GROMACS .gro file of C-alpha atoms in nm:
model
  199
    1UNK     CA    1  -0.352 -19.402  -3.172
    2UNK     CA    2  -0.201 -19.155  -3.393
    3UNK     CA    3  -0.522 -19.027  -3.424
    4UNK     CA    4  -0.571 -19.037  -3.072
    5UNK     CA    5  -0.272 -18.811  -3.025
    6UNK     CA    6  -0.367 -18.582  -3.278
    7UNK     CA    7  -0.661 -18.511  -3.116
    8UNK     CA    8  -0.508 -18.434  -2.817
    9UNK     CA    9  -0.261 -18.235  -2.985
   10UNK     CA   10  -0.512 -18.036  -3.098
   11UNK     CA   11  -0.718 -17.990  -2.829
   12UNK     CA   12  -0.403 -17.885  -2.602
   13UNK     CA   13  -0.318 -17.651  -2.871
   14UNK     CA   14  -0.623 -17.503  -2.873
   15UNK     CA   15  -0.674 -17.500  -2.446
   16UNK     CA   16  -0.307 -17.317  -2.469
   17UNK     CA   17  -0.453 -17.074  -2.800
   18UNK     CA   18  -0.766 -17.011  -2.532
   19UNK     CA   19  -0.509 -16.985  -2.253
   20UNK     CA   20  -0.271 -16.685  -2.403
   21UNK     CA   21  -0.598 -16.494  -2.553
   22UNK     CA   22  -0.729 -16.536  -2.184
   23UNK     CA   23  -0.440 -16.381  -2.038
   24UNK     CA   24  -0.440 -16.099  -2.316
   25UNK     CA   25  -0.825 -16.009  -2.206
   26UNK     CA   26  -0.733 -16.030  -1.872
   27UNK     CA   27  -0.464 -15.814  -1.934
   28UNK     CA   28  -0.659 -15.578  -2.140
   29UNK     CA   29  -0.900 -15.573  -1.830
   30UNK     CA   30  -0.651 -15.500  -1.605
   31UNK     CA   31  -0.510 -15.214  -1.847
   32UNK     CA   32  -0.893 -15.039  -1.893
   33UNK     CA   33  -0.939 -15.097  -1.513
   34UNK     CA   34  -0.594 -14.893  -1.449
   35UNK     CA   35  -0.730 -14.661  -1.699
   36UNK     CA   36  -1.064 -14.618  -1.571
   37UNK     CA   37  -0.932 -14.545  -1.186
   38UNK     CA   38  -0.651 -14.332  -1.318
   39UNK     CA   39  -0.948 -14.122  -1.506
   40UNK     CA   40  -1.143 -14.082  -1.225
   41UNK     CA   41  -0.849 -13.972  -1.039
   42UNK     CA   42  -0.771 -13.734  -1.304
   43UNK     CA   43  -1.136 -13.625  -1.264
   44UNK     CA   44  -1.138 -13.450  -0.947
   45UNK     CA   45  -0.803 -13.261  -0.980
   46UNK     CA   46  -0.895 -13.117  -1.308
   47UNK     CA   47  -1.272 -13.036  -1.173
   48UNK     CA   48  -1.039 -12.852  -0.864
   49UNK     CA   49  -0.806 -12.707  -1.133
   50UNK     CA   50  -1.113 -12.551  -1.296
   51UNK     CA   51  -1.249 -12.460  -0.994
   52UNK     CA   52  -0.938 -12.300  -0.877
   53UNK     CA   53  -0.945 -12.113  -1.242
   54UNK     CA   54  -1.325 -12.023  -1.199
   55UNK     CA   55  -1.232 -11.871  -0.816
   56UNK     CA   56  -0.888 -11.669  -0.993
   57UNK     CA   57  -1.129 -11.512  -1.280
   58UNK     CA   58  -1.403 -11.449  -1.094
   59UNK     CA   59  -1.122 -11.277  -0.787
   60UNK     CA   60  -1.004 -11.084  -1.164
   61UNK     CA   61  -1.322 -10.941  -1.304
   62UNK     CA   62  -1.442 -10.790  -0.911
   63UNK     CA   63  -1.091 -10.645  -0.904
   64UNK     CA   64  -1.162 -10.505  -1.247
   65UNK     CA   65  -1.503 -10.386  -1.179
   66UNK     CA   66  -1.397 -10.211  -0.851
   67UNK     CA   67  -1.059 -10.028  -1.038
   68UNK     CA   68  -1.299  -9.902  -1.283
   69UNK     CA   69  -1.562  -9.810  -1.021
   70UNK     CA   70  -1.291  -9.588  -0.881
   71UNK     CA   71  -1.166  -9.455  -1.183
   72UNK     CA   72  -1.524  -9.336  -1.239
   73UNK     CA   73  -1.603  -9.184  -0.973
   74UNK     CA   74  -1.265  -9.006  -1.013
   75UNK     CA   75  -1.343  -8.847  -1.309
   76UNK     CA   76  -1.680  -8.731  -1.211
   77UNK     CA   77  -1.472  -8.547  -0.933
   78UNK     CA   78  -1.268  -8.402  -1.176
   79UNK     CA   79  -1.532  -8.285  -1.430
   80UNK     CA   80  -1.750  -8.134  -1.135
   81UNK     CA   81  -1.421  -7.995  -0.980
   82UNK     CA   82  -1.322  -7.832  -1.287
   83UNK     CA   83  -1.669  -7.717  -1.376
   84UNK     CA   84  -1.702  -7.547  -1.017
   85UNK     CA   85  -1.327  -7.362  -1.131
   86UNK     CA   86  -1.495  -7.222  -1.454
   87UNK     CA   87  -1.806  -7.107  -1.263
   88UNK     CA   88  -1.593  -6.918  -1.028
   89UNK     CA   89  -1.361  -6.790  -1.275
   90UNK     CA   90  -1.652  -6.633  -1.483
   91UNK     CA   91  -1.784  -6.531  -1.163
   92UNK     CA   92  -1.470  -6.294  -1.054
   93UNK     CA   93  -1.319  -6.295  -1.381
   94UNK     CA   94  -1.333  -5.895  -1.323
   95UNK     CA   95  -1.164  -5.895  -0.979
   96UNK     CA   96  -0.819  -5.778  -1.069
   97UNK     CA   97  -0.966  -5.511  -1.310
   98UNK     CA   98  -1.204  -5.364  -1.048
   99UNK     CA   99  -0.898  -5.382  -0.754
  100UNK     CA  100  -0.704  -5.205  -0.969
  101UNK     CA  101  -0.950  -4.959  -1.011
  102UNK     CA  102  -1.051  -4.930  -0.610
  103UNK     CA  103  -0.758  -4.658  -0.608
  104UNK     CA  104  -0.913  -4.430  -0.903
  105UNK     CA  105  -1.219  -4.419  -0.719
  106UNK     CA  106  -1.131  -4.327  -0.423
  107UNK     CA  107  -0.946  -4.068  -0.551
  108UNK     CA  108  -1.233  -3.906  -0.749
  109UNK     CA  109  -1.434  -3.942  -0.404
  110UNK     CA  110  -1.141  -3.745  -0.242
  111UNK     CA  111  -1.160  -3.479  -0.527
  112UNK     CA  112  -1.475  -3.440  -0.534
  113UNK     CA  113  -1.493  -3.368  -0.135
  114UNK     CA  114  -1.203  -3.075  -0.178
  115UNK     CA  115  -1.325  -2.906  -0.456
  116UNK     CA  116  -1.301  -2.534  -0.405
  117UNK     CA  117  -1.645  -2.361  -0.434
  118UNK     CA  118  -1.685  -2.076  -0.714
  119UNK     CA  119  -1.870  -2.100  -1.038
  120UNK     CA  120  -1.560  -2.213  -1.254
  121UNK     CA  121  -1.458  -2.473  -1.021
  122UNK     CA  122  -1.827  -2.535  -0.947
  123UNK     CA  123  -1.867  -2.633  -1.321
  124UNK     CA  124  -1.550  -2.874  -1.326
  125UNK     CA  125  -1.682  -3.057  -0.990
  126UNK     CA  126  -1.999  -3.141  -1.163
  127UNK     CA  127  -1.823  -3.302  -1.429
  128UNK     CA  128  -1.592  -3.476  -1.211
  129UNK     CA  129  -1.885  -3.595  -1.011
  130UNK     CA  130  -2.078  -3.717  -1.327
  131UNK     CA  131  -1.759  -3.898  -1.426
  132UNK     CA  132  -1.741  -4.073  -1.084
  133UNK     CA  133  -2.079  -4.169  -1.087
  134UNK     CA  134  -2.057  -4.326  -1.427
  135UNK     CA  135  -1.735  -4.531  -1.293
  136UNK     CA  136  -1.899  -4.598  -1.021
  137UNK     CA  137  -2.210  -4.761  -1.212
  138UNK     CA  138  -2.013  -4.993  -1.441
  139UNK     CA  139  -1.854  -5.123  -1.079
  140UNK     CA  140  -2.168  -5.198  -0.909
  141UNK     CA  141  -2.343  -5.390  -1.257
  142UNK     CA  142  -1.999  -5.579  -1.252
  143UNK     CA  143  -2.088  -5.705  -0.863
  144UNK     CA  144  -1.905  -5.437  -0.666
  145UNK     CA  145  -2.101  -5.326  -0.312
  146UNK     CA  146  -1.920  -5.083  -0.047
  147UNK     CA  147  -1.906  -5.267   0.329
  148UNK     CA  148  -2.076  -5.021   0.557
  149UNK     CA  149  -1.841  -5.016   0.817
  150UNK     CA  150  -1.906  -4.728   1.057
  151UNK     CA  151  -2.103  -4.851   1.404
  152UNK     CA  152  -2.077  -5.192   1.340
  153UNK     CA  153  -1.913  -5.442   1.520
  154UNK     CA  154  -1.558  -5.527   1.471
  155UNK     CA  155  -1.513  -5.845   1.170
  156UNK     CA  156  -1.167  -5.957   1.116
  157UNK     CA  157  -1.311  -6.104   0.751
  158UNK     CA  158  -1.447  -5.770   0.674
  159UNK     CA  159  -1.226  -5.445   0.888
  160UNK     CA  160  -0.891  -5.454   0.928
  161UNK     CA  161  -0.787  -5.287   1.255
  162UNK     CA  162  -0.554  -4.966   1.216
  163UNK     CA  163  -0.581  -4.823   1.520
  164UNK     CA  164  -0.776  -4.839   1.865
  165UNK     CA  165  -0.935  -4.549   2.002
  166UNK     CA  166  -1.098  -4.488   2.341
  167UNK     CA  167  -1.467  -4.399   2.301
  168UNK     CA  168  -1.734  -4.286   2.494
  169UNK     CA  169  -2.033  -4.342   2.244
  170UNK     CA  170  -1.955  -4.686   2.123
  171UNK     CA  171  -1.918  -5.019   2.348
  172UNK     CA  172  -1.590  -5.207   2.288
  173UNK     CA  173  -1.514  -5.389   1.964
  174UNK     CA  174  -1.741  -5.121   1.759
  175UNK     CA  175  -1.600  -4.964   1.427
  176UNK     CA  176  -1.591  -4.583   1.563
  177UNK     CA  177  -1.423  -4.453   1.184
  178UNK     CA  178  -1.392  -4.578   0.865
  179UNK     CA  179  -1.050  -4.478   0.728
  180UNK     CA  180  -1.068  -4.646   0.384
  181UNK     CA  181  -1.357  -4.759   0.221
  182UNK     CA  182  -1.390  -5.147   0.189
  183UNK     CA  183  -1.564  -5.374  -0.104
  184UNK     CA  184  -1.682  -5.648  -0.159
  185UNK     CA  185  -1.734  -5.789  -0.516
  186UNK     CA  186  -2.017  -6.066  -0.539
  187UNK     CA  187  -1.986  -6.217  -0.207
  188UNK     CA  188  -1.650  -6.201  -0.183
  189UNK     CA  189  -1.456  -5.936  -0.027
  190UNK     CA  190  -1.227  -5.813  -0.312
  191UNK     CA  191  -1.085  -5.505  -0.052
  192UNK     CA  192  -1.133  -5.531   0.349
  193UNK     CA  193  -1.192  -5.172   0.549
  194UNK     CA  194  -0.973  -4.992   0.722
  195UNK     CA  195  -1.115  -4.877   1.039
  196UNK     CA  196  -1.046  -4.777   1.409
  197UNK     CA  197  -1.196  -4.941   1.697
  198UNK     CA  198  -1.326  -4.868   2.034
  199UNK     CA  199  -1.185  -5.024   2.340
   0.00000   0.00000   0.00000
């Protein structure tokens, strides 16, 4: 009997042993099973977190690439801008010499057209002239042309109007007299005419 009850001891021993490592793996399960959903839970947000992250960089480099775009294309603004500046600068680098000089020529043109005839004075015209026509070619190789402005039509960019005069040989708006030379150096005009017009 003893035996008997031994026995059963034992075997209710072990069916309780079997019992609490049953309930352990089932609680283990039930821990790995939490684990595994909360994991593929976590899953999703963190593929939408890097997603999100992916979107933000991606939204960062074009931003990036367009900035630089536009600094580019400022700076090849600038560099032609500037290089147009130096072009024009050589170009009419000479201007304020040659305006200052308009004056001294037509003053040599003035003496030369009331020099007193005689063959002193004759002499000192000629060298007067020679003079002026030696000024007057280092002008023209620097770019300096004289408007023709007699019997042409009126151009405010060109004439400027001193006085209108009533004319029978010219239609109205004509340049009947050119009071002061004008010039233009290069293209541009460094010194309009003065003129009178016919109404």
């Amino acid at each position: 009997m003893k035996e008997e009850q031994v026995q059963e001891t034992g075997v209710a021993g072990e069916m309780e042993g079997n019992a609490a490592v049953n309930e352990e793996t089932a609680a283990d399960q039930a821990e790995a099973i939490e684990t595994a959903e909360a994991a593929s839970e976590a899953e999703p947000a963190a593929a939408n977190a890097a997603s999100e992250e992916s979107r933000r960089l991606q939204a960062l480099v074009e931003e990036s690439q367009g900035r630089l775009l536009r600094v580019q294309a400022d700076y090849d603004n600038f560099r032609r801008r500037t290089q147009k500046e130096k072009e024009e600068l050589a170009q009419y680098a000479t201007a304020k010499l040659v305006t200052e000089l308009l004056p001294v020529l037509d003053n040599f043109e003035r003496a030369l057209a009331t020099a007193p005839a005689g063959s002193e004075s004759e002499a000192f015209a000629k060298g007067v002239n020679m003079i002026f026509r030696q000024l007057d070619g280092v002008l023209k190789s620097e770019g300096l042309t004289v408007m023709e402005a007699a019997g042409q039509p009126f151009n405010p960019e060109f004439h400027q109007a001193i006085m209108q005069v009533e004319s029978e040989e010219h239609e109205e708006g004509i340049v009947t007299e050119e009071v002061q030379k004008g010039y233009l150096l290069k293209d541009k005009v460094l010194r309009p005419a003065m003129v009178k017009v016919s109404v």
